[in-house]
Amino acid sequence: MTMRVAVQMDPLEKINISGDSTFALLLSAQSRGHKLYHYLAEDLTYQDGRLYAGAHEVSVQSVAGDHFRIGEFVILDLGRDVDVVLMRQDPPFDLGYITATHLLERIRAETLVVNDPASVRNAPEKVWVLDFAQYMPPTMVTRSLGAAREFLAQHGEIVLKPLHGNAGKAVFKIGRDGANLSALMELFNATYREPHVIQTFLPEVAEGDKRIVLIDGEFAGAINRRPAQGDIRSNLAAGGTAEAADITDTEREICAAIGPELKRRGLLFVGIDVIGGRWLTEINVTSPTGIVAIDGFNGTDTPGLIWDVIERRVSN
């Protein structure tokens, strides 16, 4: 079947095609004969009960620096003119992002939106994961310096990070002496209105942070992301390196616990992060990554698996 696919993402000229998961999805869709449109979240317009996007037809190719062609500008009625909307812009998970989910939620009865916009809004990476606390390291969400000091005293070395951060940005390790805790909490409280995440530091992170991809609630592949020398952040965008990986029995148990809820919520493409083979830290639903590296190591076709599920959903 041929589908019309509207992709809500960041500017195409800014992406790194060698590892970008959205670009891999575009290439795969194009190879299947699907027609692609590109627009930014800010291009959405709601009027008289209809949701529109100012978009361009687009074609893609695996040529660095010459990886896309922009075609005709069109005004798409996202409820009538397309079969699928891929919501793939990167965080920050701010009011602009949240507003886009509210608008896209209005077309769910007409058009498949991946991932489901209401579920994305209600399952931010570092908040929804709290529903699976039995698999998490000791975790606190707070703006209170006093509470943070007590947590540090109880657990020793800790990590402080923004509640709605991404790509390893603004992640700090604080030692047992707590020398920088007050200054960092002051900085975070001045920068962010929401509370912050504090977790026990896991020494196992030196061996890597595993990204595990689930498609329609089922395990599809994994990579290990090893931090750069002298860093605690394993995110590939923060200098981490990818390694081939399998998953442990505990990680399979985590996938089995999360999978049915992903299916129920319409979260079709999800990446979870696990440290030390057992500590779940995030459930990434906004714009998960890692499939290019997974396929490079395993010889798999994760974008194809994703499109198989989408095509079945649209045809039913």
PDB file of C-alpha atoms in Angstrom:
ATOM      1  CA  MET A   1       0.000   0.000   0.000  1.00  0.00           C
ATOM      2  CA  THR A   2       1.104   3.557  -0.711  1.00  0.00           C
ATOM      3  CA  MET A   3       0.670   6.060   2.123  1.00  0.00           C
ATOM      4  CA  ARG A   4       0.913   9.814   2.491  1.00  0.00           C
ATOM      5  CA  VAL A   5       3.187  10.537   5.456  1.00  0.00           C
ATOM      6  CA  ALA A   6       3.557  13.934   7.119  1.00  0.00           C
ATOM      7  CA  VAL A   7       6.655  14.205   9.308  1.00  0.00           C
ATOM      8  CA  GLN A   8       6.707  16.794  12.092  1.00  0.00           C
ATOM      9  CA  MET A   9      10.393  17.145  12.886  1.00  0.00           C
ATOM     10  CA  ASP A  10      13.318  19.548  13.111  1.00  0.00           C
ATOM     11  CA  PRO A  11      14.786  21.315  10.037  1.00  0.00           C
ATOM     12  CA  LEU A  12      16.161  18.737   7.617  1.00  0.00           C
ATOM     13  CA  GLU A  13      19.337  20.710   6.979  1.00  0.00           C
ATOM     14  CA  LYS A  14      20.362  20.377  10.640  1.00  0.00           C
ATOM     15  CA  ILE A  15      20.249  16.597  11.005  1.00  0.00           C
ATOM     16  CA  ASN A  16      23.245  14.263  10.958  1.00  0.00           C
ATOM     17  CA  ILE A  17      22.151  11.608   8.494  1.00  0.00           C
ATOM     18  CA  SER A  18      24.785   9.089   9.602  1.00  0.00           C
ATOM     19  CA  GLY A  19      22.941   8.351  12.828  1.00  0.00           C
ATOM     20  CA  ASP A  20      19.577  10.110  12.712  1.00  0.00           C
ATOM     21  CA  SER A  21      16.681   7.730  13.393  1.00  0.00           C
ATOM     22  CA  THR A  22      14.073   9.965  11.754  1.00  0.00           C
ATOM     23  CA  PHE A  23      16.131  10.148   8.564  1.00  0.00           C
ATOM     24  CA  ALA A  24      16.364   6.351   8.567  1.00  0.00           C
ATOM     25  CA  LEU A  25      12.570   6.195   8.858  1.00  0.00           C
ATOM     26  CA  LEU A  26      12.222   8.619   5.924  1.00  0.00           C
ATOM     27  CA  LEU A  27      14.552   6.560   3.734  1.00  0.00           C
ATOM     28  CA  SER A  28      12.641   3.393   4.575  1.00  0.00           C
ATOM     29  CA  ALA A  29       9.244   4.974   3.892  1.00  0.00           C
ATOM     30  CA  GLN A  30      10.446   6.358   0.565  1.00  0.00           C
ATOM     31  CA  SER A  31      11.810   2.948  -0.472  1.00  0.00           C
ATOM     32  CA  ARG A  32       8.316   1.537   0.090  1.00  0.00           C
ATOM     33  CA  GLY A  33       6.786   4.123  -2.222  1.00  0.00           C
ATOM     34  CA  HIS A  34       5.225   6.306   0.450  1.00  0.00           C
ATOM     35  CA  LYS A  35       4.859  10.022  -0.280  1.00  0.00           C
ATOM     36  CA  LEU A  36       6.626  12.246   2.249  1.00  0.00           C
ATOM     37  CA  TYR A  37       5.870  15.730   3.538  1.00  0.00           C
ATOM     38  CA  HIS A  38       7.950  17.723   6.013  1.00  0.00           C
ATOM     39  CA  TYR A  39       6.814  20.444   8.399  1.00  0.00           C
ATOM     40  CA  LEU A  40       7.817  22.016  11.713  1.00  0.00           C
ATOM     41  CA  ALA A  41       5.650  21.997  14.829  1.00  0.00           C
ATOM     42  CA  GLU A  42       5.301  25.765  14.498  1.00  0.00           C
ATOM     43  CA  ASP A  43       3.649  25.267  11.085  1.00  0.00           C
ATOM     44  CA  LEU A  44       0.462  23.831  12.622  1.00  0.00           C
ATOM     45  CA  THR A  45      -2.768  25.841  12.298  1.00  0.00           C
ATOM     46  CA  TYR A  46      -6.138  24.941  13.801  1.00  0.00           C
ATOM     47  CA  GLN A  47      -9.237  26.567  12.280  1.00  0.00           C
ATOM     48  CA  ASP A  48     -12.935  25.755  12.236  1.00  0.00           C
ATOM     49  CA  GLY A  49     -12.483  22.252  13.552  1.00  0.00           C
ATOM     50  CA  ARG A  50      -9.664  21.295  11.168  1.00  0.00           C
ATOM     51  CA  LEU A  51      -5.916  20.980  11.735  1.00  0.00           C
ATOM     52  CA  TYR A  52      -3.598  22.147   8.959  1.00  0.00           C
ATOM     53  CA  ALA A  53       0.147  22.138   8.393  1.00  0.00           C
ATOM     54  CA  GLY A  54       2.107  24.237   5.949  1.00  0.00           C
ATOM     55  CA  ALA A  55       4.374  21.538   4.525  1.00  0.00           C
ATOM     56  CA  HIS A  56       6.659  20.699   1.630  1.00  0.00           C
ATOM     57  CA  GLU A  57       6.850  17.506  -0.319  1.00  0.00           C
ATOM     58  CA  VAL A  58      10.287  16.041   0.320  1.00  0.00           C
ATOM     59  CA  SER A  59      12.568  13.331  -1.005  1.00  0.00           C
ATOM     60  CA  VAL A  60      15.683  12.029   0.724  1.00  0.00           C
ATOM     61  CA  GLN A  61      18.946  10.320  -0.186  1.00  0.00           C
ATOM     62  CA  SER A  62      21.963   9.043   1.746  1.00  0.00           C
ATOM     63  CA  VAL A  63      24.358  11.747   0.560  1.00  0.00           C
ATOM     64  CA  ALA A  64      25.889  13.898   3.308  1.00  0.00           C
ATOM     65  CA  GLY A  65      25.329  17.575   2.580  1.00  0.00           C
ATOM     66  CA  ASP A  66      22.877  16.768  -0.204  1.00  0.00           C
ATOM     67  CA  HIS A  67      20.480  14.524   1.646  1.00  0.00           C
ATOM     68  CA  PHE A  68      17.089  16.045   0.791  1.00  0.00           C
ATOM     69  CA  ARG A  69      15.128  17.776  -1.925  1.00  0.00           C
ATOM     70  CA  ILE A  70      12.312  20.183  -1.115  1.00  0.00           C
ATOM     71  CA  GLY A  71       9.301  20.025  -3.386  1.00  0.00           C
ATOM     72  CA  GLU A  72       6.044  21.881  -3.707  1.00  0.00           C
ATOM     73  CA  PHE A  73       4.615  23.804  -0.739  1.00  0.00           C
ATOM     74  CA  VAL A  74       1.169  22.561   0.238  1.00  0.00           C
ATOM     75  CA  ILE A  75      -1.376  23.209   2.968  1.00  0.00           C
ATOM     76  CA  LEU A  76      -2.250  19.804   4.365  1.00  0.00           C
ATOM     77  CA  ASP A  77      -5.421  19.014   6.226  1.00  0.00           C
ATOM     78  CA  LEU A  78      -3.795  16.518   8.561  1.00  0.00           C
ATOM     79  CA  GLY A  79      -7.086  14.745   9.139  1.00  0.00           C
ATOM     80  CA  ARG A  80      -7.973  14.253   5.471  1.00  0.00           C
ATOM     81  CA  ASP A  81      -4.890  14.624   3.289  1.00  0.00           C
ATOM     82  CA  VAL A  82      -2.460  12.197   4.947  1.00  0.00           C
ATOM     83  CA  ASP A  83      -2.556   8.677   6.324  1.00  0.00           C
ATOM     84  CA  VAL A  84       0.141   9.024   8.990  1.00  0.00           C
ATOM     85  CA  VAL A  85       1.748  11.807  11.002  1.00  0.00           C
ATOM     86  CA  LEU A  86       5.150  11.061  12.496  1.00  0.00           C
ATOM     87  CA  MET A  87       5.740  13.337  15.500  1.00  0.00           C
ATOM     88  CA  ARG A  88       9.530  13.299  15.627  1.00  0.00           C
ATOM     89  CA  GLN A  89      10.788  16.735  16.666  1.00  0.00           C
ATOM     90  CA  ASP A  90      13.368  16.690  19.427  1.00  0.00           C
ATOM     91  CA  PRO A  91      12.626  18.006  22.900  1.00  0.00           C
ATOM     92  CA  PRO A  92      12.708  20.331  24.881  1.00  0.00           C
ATOM     93  CA  PHE A  93       9.424  19.064  26.172  1.00  0.00           C
ATOM     94  CA  ASP A  94       8.091  22.598  26.621  1.00  0.00           C
ATOM     95  CA  LEU A  95       4.717  24.289  26.124  1.00  0.00           C
ATOM     96  CA  GLY A  96       5.286  24.398  22.373  1.00  0.00           C
ATOM     97  CA  TYR A  97       5.750  20.625  22.330  1.00  0.00           C
ATOM     98  CA  ILE A  98       2.776  20.081  24.615  1.00  0.00           C
ATOM     99  CA  THR A  99       0.570  22.346  22.497  1.00  0.00           C
ATOM    100  CA  ALA A 100       1.471  20.340  19.392  1.00  0.00           C
ATOM    101  CA  THR A 101       0.300  17.166  21.153  1.00  0.00           C
ATOM    102  CA  HIS A 102      -3.020  18.823  22.038  1.00  0.00           C
ATOM    103  CA  LEU A 103      -3.550  19.837  18.407  1.00  0.00           C
ATOM    104  CA  LEU A 104      -2.549  16.470  16.950  1.00  0.00           C
ATOM    105  CA  GLU A 105      -4.799  14.711  19.435  1.00  0.00           C
ATOM    106  CA  ARG A 106      -7.758  16.272  17.590  1.00  0.00           C
ATOM    107  CA  ILE A 107      -7.094  14.216  14.422  1.00  0.00           C
ATOM    108  CA  ARG A 108      -6.627  10.804  16.054  1.00  0.00           C
ATOM    109  CA  ALA A 109     -10.018   9.591  14.796  1.00  0.00           C
ATOM    110  CA  GLU A 110      -8.981  10.330  11.195  1.00  0.00           C
ATOM    111  CA  THR A 111      -5.203   9.916  10.976  1.00  0.00           C
ATOM    112  CA  LEU A 112      -2.696   7.655  12.716  1.00  0.00           C
ATOM    113  CA  VAL A 113      -0.253   9.737  14.763  1.00  0.00           C
ATOM    114  CA  VAL A 114       2.984   7.999  15.833  1.00  0.00           C
ATOM    115  CA  ASN A 115       3.579   8.094  18.709  1.00  0.00           C
ATOM    116  CA  ASP A 116       0.072   8.770  20.052  1.00  0.00           C
ATOM    117  CA  PRO A 117       0.132  12.481  21.005  1.00  0.00           C
ATOM    118  CA  ALA A 118      -1.908  12.227  24.201  1.00  0.00           C
ATOM    119  CA  SER A 119       0.274   9.386  25.430  1.00  0.00           C
ATOM    120  CA  VAL A 120       3.457  11.301  24.585  1.00  0.00           C
ATOM    121  CA  ARG A 121       2.156  14.262  26.563  1.00  0.00           C
ATOM    122  CA  ASN A 122       1.226  12.091  29.528  1.00  0.00           C
ATOM    123  CA  ALA A 123       4.433  10.025  29.561  1.00  0.00           C
ATOM    124  CA  PRO A 124       7.464  12.350  29.688  1.00  0.00           C
ATOM    125  CA  GLU A 125      10.666  10.315  29.778  1.00  0.00           C
ATOM    126  CA  LYS A 126      11.742  10.878  33.365  1.00  0.00           C
ATOM    127  CA  VAL A 127       8.245  11.013  34.891  1.00  0.00           C
ATOM    128  CA  TRP A 128       6.319   8.049  33.487  1.00  0.00           C
ATOM    129  CA  VAL A 129       9.275   5.806  34.318  1.00  0.00           C
ATOM    130  CA  LEU A 130       8.342   6.328  37.984  1.00  0.00           C
ATOM    131  CA  ASP A 131       5.446   3.914  37.384  1.00  0.00           C
ATOM    132  CA  PHE A 132       8.103   1.195  37.161  1.00  0.00           C
ATOM    133  CA  ALA A 133      10.020   2.202  40.265  1.00  0.00           C
ATOM    134  CA  GLN A 134      10.747  -1.425  41.156  1.00  0.00           C
ATOM    135  CA  TYR A 135      13.333  -1.438  38.345  1.00  0.00           C
ATOM    136  CA  MET A 136      14.784   2.022  39.032  1.00  0.00           C
ATOM    137  CA  PRO A 137      17.738   3.158  41.146  1.00  0.00           C
ATOM    138  CA  PRO A 138      16.823   5.277  44.199  1.00  0.00           C
ATOM    139  CA  THR A 139      15.295   8.438  42.714  1.00  0.00           C
ATOM    140  CA  MET A 140      14.040  11.802  43.969  1.00  0.00           C
ATOM    141  CA  VAL A 141      12.145  14.529  42.077  1.00  0.00           C
ATOM    142  CA  THR A 142      12.444  17.848  43.913  1.00  0.00           C
ATOM    143  CA  ARG A 143      13.394  21.515  43.992  1.00  0.00           C
ATOM    144  CA  SER A 144      14.292  21.338  47.675  1.00  0.00           C
ATOM    145  CA  LEU A 145      17.941  21.745  48.611  1.00  0.00           C
ATOM    146  CA  GLY A 146      17.219  20.272  52.040  1.00  0.00           C
ATOM    147  CA  ALA A 147      15.689  17.150  50.537  1.00  0.00           C
ATOM    148  CA  ALA A 148      18.608  16.864  48.110  1.00  0.00           C
ATOM    149  CA  ARG A 149      21.092  17.068  50.975  1.00  0.00           C
ATOM    150  CA  GLU A 150      19.290  14.282  52.826  1.00  0.00           C
ATOM    151  CA  PHE A 151      19.293  12.139  49.677  1.00  0.00           C
ATOM    152  CA  LEU A 152      23.030  12.716  49.239  1.00  0.00           C
ATOM    153  CA  ALA A 153      23.709  11.819  52.877  1.00  0.00           C
ATOM    154  CA  GLN A 154      21.719   8.603  52.442  1.00  0.00           C
ATOM    155  CA  HIS A 155      23.094   7.461  49.102  1.00  0.00           C
ATOM    156  CA  GLY A 156      26.563   8.994  48.763  1.00  0.00           C
ATOM    157  CA  GLU A 157      27.427   9.996  45.190  1.00  0.00           C
ATOM    158  CA  ILE A 158      24.424  11.220  43.220  1.00  0.00           C
ATOM    159  CA  VAL A 159      23.460  12.548  39.802  1.00  0.00           C
ATOM    160  CA  LEU A 160      21.417  15.718  39.236  1.00  0.00           C
ATOM    161  CA  LYS A 161      19.662  16.278  35.903  1.00  0.00           C
ATOM    162  CA  PRO A 162      16.769  18.303  34.428  1.00  0.00           C
ATOM    163  CA  LEU A 163      13.369  16.642  34.547  1.00  0.00           C
ATOM    164  CA  HIS A 164      12.713  17.410  30.885  1.00  0.00           C
ATOM    165  CA  GLY A 165      16.275  17.427  29.569  1.00  0.00           C
ATOM    166  CA  ASN A 166      17.520  15.366  26.638  1.00  0.00           C
ATOM    167  CA  ALA A 167      20.691  14.134  24.945  1.00  0.00           C
ATOM    168  CA  GLY A 168      22.666  14.128  28.189  1.00  0.00           C
ATOM    169  CA  LYS A 169      22.547  17.898  28.607  1.00  0.00           C
ATOM    170  CA  ALA A 170      23.074  19.403  32.078  1.00  0.00           C
ATOM    171  CA  VAL A 171      23.729  16.070  33.819  1.00  0.00           C
ATOM    172  CA  PHE A 172      26.002  16.479  36.855  1.00  0.00           C
ATOM    173  CA  LYS A 173      27.643  14.030  39.211  1.00  0.00           C
ATOM    174  CA  ILE A 174      27.941  15.245  42.817  1.00  0.00           C
ATOM    175  CA  GLY A 175      30.458  13.633  45.150  1.00  0.00           C
ATOM    176  CA  ARG A 176      29.997  12.540  48.732  1.00  0.00           C
ATOM    177  CA  ASP A 177      31.234  15.888  50.047  1.00  0.00           C
ATOM    178  CA  GLY A 178      28.364  17.666  48.257  1.00  0.00           C
ATOM    179  CA  ALA A 179      30.697  20.533  47.374  1.00  0.00           C
ATOM    180  CA  ASN A 180      28.666  21.726  44.377  1.00  0.00           C
ATOM    181  CA  LEU A 181      25.185  20.641  45.435  1.00  0.00           C
ATOM    182  CA  SER A 182      24.013  24.023  46.744  1.00  0.00           C
ATOM    183  CA  ALA A 183      25.320  25.923  43.725  1.00  0.00           C
ATOM    184  CA  LEU A 184      23.846  23.468  41.243  1.00  0.00           C
ATOM    185  CA  MET A 185      20.445  23.392  42.944  1.00  0.00           C
ATOM    186  CA  GLU A 186      20.462  27.196  42.937  1.00  0.00           C
ATOM    187  CA  LEU A 187      21.318  27.186  39.219  1.00  0.00           C
ATOM    188  CA  PHE A 188      18.678  24.561  38.381  1.00  0.00           C
ATOM    189  CA  ASN A 189      15.993  26.356  40.406  1.00  0.00           C
ATOM    190  CA  ALA A 190      16.790  29.606  38.593  1.00  0.00           C
ATOM    191  CA  THR A 191      16.806  27.935  35.170  1.00  0.00           C
ATOM    192  CA  TYR A 192      13.854  25.538  35.389  1.00  0.00           C
ATOM    193  CA  ARG A 193      10.386  26.049  36.878  1.00  0.00           C
ATOM    194  CA  GLU A 194       9.777  22.326  37.326  1.00  0.00           C
ATOM    195  CA  PRO A 195      11.511  20.073  39.877  1.00  0.00           C
ATOM    196  CA  HIS A 196      14.676  18.141  39.035  1.00  0.00           C
ATOM    197  CA  VAL A 197      15.721  14.491  39.055  1.00  0.00           C
ATOM    198  CA  ILE A 198      18.234  13.250  41.599  1.00  0.00           C
ATOM    199  CA  GLN A 199      19.385   9.638  41.436  1.00  0.00           C
ATOM    200  CA  THR A 200      21.980   7.469  43.095  1.00  0.00           C
ATOM    201  CA  PHE A 201      25.135   7.478  40.981  1.00  0.00           C
ATOM    202  CA  LEU A 202      25.593   4.054  39.396  1.00  0.00           C
ATOM    203  CA  PRO A 203      29.292   3.185  38.933  1.00  0.00           C
ATOM    204  CA  GLU A 204      28.197   0.627  36.324  1.00  0.00           C
ATOM    205  CA  VAL A 205      27.624   3.525  33.922  1.00  0.00           C
ATOM    206  CA  ALA A 206      31.366   3.410  33.181  1.00  0.00           C
ATOM    207  CA  GLU A 207      30.594   0.168  31.325  1.00  0.00           C
ATOM    208  CA  GLY A 208      27.780   1.803  29.410  1.00  0.00           C
ATOM    209  CA  ASP A 209      24.115   2.748  29.333  1.00  0.00           C
ATOM    210  CA  LYS A 210      22.042   0.387  27.213  1.00  0.00           C
ATOM    211  CA  ARG A 211      19.422   1.741  24.795  1.00  0.00           C
ATOM    212  CA  ILE A 212      16.766  -0.898  24.211  1.00  0.00           C
ATOM    213  CA  VAL A 213      14.224  -0.318  21.435  1.00  0.00           C
ATOM    214  CA  LEU A 214      10.684  -1.657  21.612  1.00  0.00           C
ATOM    215  CA  ILE A 215       8.330  -1.634  18.629  1.00  0.00           C
ATOM    216  CA  ASP A 216       4.640  -1.974  19.419  1.00  0.00           C
ATOM    217  CA  GLY A 217       5.627  -3.213  22.864  1.00  0.00           C
ATOM    218  CA  GLU A 218       8.064  -5.893  21.649  1.00  0.00           C
ATOM    219  CA  PHE A 219      11.848  -5.986  21.977  1.00  0.00           C
ATOM    220  CA  ALA A 220      13.483  -5.061  18.651  1.00  0.00           C
ATOM    221  CA  GLY A 221      17.163  -4.491  19.437  1.00  0.00           C
ATOM    222  CA  ALA A 222      19.712  -2.853  21.703  1.00  0.00           C
ATOM    223  CA  ILE A 223      23.038  -1.050  21.770  1.00  0.00           C
ATOM    224  CA  ASN A 224      25.391  -0.243  24.605  1.00  0.00           C
ATOM    225  CA  ARG A 225      26.479   3.401  24.805  1.00  0.00           C
ATOM    226  CA  ARG A 226      29.819   3.804  26.559  1.00  0.00           C
ATOM    227  CA  PRO A 227      30.769   7.218  28.006  1.00  0.00           C
ATOM    228  CA  ALA A 228      33.806   9.076  26.726  1.00  0.00           C
ATOM    229  CA  GLN A 229      36.871   9.084  28.951  1.00  0.00           C
ATOM    230  CA  GLY A 230      36.301  11.333  31.964  1.00  0.00           C
ATOM    231  CA  ASP A 231      32.548  11.700  31.368  1.00  0.00           C
ATOM    232  CA  ILE A 232      29.538  10.051  33.014  1.00  0.00           C
ATOM    233  CA  ARG A 233      27.178  10.698  30.096  1.00  0.00           C
ATOM    234  CA  SER A 234      26.823   7.871  27.626  1.00  0.00           C
ATOM    235  CA  ASN A 235      24.478   9.620  25.160  1.00  0.00           C
ATOM    236  CA  LEU A 236      25.856   9.433  21.622  1.00  0.00           C
ATOM    237  CA  ALA A 237      25.060  13.140  21.228  1.00  0.00           C
ATOM    238  CA  ALA A 238      27.292  13.829  24.248  1.00  0.00           C
ATOM    239  CA  GLY A 239      30.310  11.933  22.953  1.00  0.00           C
ATOM    240  CA  GLY A 240      29.419   8.363  23.907  1.00  0.00           C
ATOM    241  CA  THR A 241      30.303   5.485  21.601  1.00  0.00           C
ATOM    242  CA  ALA A 242      28.015   2.665  20.532  1.00  0.00           C
ATOM    243  CA  GLU A 243      28.745  -1.016  20.997  1.00  0.00           C
ATOM    244  CA  ALA A 244      26.849  -4.153  20.014  1.00  0.00           C
ATOM    245  CA  ALA A 245      24.745  -5.512  22.865  1.00  0.00           C
ATOM    246  CA  ASP A 246      22.326  -8.228  23.829  1.00  0.00           C
ATOM    247  CA  ILE A 247      19.946  -7.931  26.795  1.00  0.00           C
ATOM    248  CA  THR A 248      19.962  -9.571  30.205  1.00  0.00           C
ATOM    249  CA  ASP A 249      17.198 -11.603  31.797  1.00  0.00           C
ATOM    250  CA  THR A 250      16.304  -8.600  33.984  1.00  0.00           C
ATOM    251  CA  GLU A 251      16.150  -6.348  30.926  1.00  0.00           C
ATOM    252  CA  ARG A 252      13.809  -8.845  29.263  1.00  0.00           C
ATOM    253  CA  GLU A 253      11.682  -8.734  32.398  1.00  0.00           C
ATOM    254  CA  ILE A 254      11.587  -4.924  32.183  1.00  0.00           C
ATOM    255  CA  CYS A 255      10.526  -5.086  28.532  1.00  0.00           C
ATOM    256  CA  ALA A 256       7.792  -7.595  29.401  1.00  0.00           C
ATOM    257  CA  ALA A 257       6.517  -5.310  32.175  1.00  0.00           C
ATOM    258  CA  ILE A 258       6.477  -2.184  30.003  1.00  0.00           C
ATOM    259  CA  GLY A 259       5.415  -3.684  26.673  1.00  0.00           C
ATOM    260  CA  PRO A 260       1.664  -4.177  27.254  1.00  0.00           C
ATOM    261  CA  GLU A 261       1.321  -0.601  28.517  1.00  0.00           C
ATOM    262  CA  LEU A 262       3.140   0.717  25.449  1.00  0.00           C
ATOM    263  CA  LYS A 263       0.670  -1.132  23.231  1.00  0.00           C
ATOM    264  CA  ARG A 264      -2.298   0.167  25.206  1.00  0.00           C
ATOM    265  CA  ARG A 265      -1.096   3.754  24.974  1.00  0.00           C
ATOM    266  CA  GLY A 266      -0.268   3.690  21.254  1.00  0.00           C
ATOM    267  CA  LEU A 267       3.454   4.209  21.883  1.00  0.00           C
ATOM    268  CA  LEU A 268       4.710   2.342  18.855  1.00  0.00           C
ATOM    269  CA  PHE A 269       8.414   3.327  18.805  1.00  0.00           C
ATOM    270  CA  VAL A 270      10.045   3.592  22.236  1.00  0.00           C
ATOM    271  CA  GLY A 271      13.579   3.478  23.605  1.00  0.00           C
ATOM    272  CA  ILE A 272      14.318   2.607  27.217  1.00  0.00           C
ATOM    273  CA  ASP A 273      17.619   3.217  29.003  1.00  0.00           C
ATOM    274  CA  VAL A 274      19.073   0.631  31.386  1.00  0.00           C
ATOM    275  CA  ILE A 275      22.343   0.756  33.342  1.00  0.00           C
ATOM    276  CA  GLY A 276      24.179  -2.259  34.714  1.00  0.00           C
ATOM    277  CA  GLY A 277      21.771  -4.688  33.110  1.00  0.00           C
ATOM    278  CA  ARG A 278      19.057  -3.933  35.681  1.00  0.00           C
ATOM    279  CA  TRP A 279      18.538  -0.233  36.473  1.00  0.00           C
ATOM    280  CA  LEU A 280      15.839   1.441  34.355  1.00  0.00           C
ATOM    281  CA  THR A 281      16.394   5.216  34.154  1.00  0.00           C
ATOM    282  CA  GLU A 282      14.219   6.533  31.289  1.00  0.00           C
ATOM    283  CA  ILE A 283      11.405   5.571  28.924  1.00  0.00           C
ATOM    284  CA  ASN A 284      11.901   7.661  25.780  1.00  0.00           C
ATOM    285  CA  VAL A 285       8.670   8.247  23.846  1.00  0.00           C
ATOM    286  CA  THR A 286       9.052  11.723  22.341  1.00  0.00           C
ATOM    287  CA  SER A 287      11.698  11.119  19.673  1.00  0.00           C
ATOM    288  CA  PRO A 288      13.660   7.961  20.519  1.00  0.00           C
ATOM    289  CA  THR A 289      16.925   7.253  18.715  1.00  0.00           C
ATOM    290  CA  GLY A 290      19.466   4.481  18.316  1.00  0.00           C
ATOM    291  CA  ILE A 291      18.022   2.394  15.492  1.00  0.00           C
ATOM    292  CA  VAL A 292      20.775   3.241  12.982  1.00  0.00           C
ATOM    293  CA  ALA A 293      23.466   1.950  15.339  1.00  0.00           C
ATOM    294  CA  ILE A 294      21.407  -1.122  16.234  1.00  0.00           C
ATOM    295  CA  ASP A 295      20.948  -2.027  12.575  1.00  0.00           C
ATOM    296  CA  GLY A 296      24.616  -1.351  11.846  1.00  0.00           C
ATOM    297  CA  PHE A 297      25.695  -3.917  14.434  1.00  0.00           C
ATOM    298  CA  ASN A 298      22.958  -6.486  13.922  1.00  0.00           C
ATOM    299  CA  GLY A 299      22.202  -6.269  10.198  1.00  0.00           C
ATOM    300  CA  THR A 300      18.548  -5.735  11.051  1.00  0.00           C
ATOM    301  CA  ASP A 301      15.966  -3.382   9.529  1.00  0.00           C
ATOM    302  CA  THR A 302      14.356  -1.593  12.456  1.00  0.00           C
ATOM    303  CA  PRO A 303      12.769   1.172  10.315  1.00  0.00           C
ATOM    304  CA  GLY A 304      11.180  -1.551   8.249  1.00  0.00           C
ATOM    305  CA  LEU A 305       9.753  -3.180  11.364  1.00  0.00           C
ATOM    306  CA  ILE A 306       8.280   0.162  12.396  1.00  0.00           C
ATOM    307  CA  TRP A 307       6.695   0.724   8.991  1.00  0.00           C
ATOM    308  CA  ASP A 308       5.307  -2.824   8.998  1.00  0.00           C
ATOM    309  CA  VAL A 309       3.366  -1.990  12.157  1.00  0.00           C
ATOM    310  CA  ILE A 310       2.256   1.412  10.857  1.00  0.00           C
ATOM    311  CA  GLU A 311       1.037  -0.066   7.559  1.00  0.00           C
ATOM    312  CA  ARG A 312      -0.967  -2.716   9.397  1.00  0.00           C
ATOM    313  CA  ARG A 313      -2.544  -0.057  11.624  1.00  0.00           C
ATOM    314  CA  VAL A 314      -3.511   2.136   8.663  1.00  0.00           C
ATOM    315  CA  SER A 315      -4.936  -0.747   6.637  1.00  0.00           C
ATOM    316  CA  ASN A 316      -7.124  -2.024   9.488  1.00  0.00           C
TER     317      ASN A 316
END
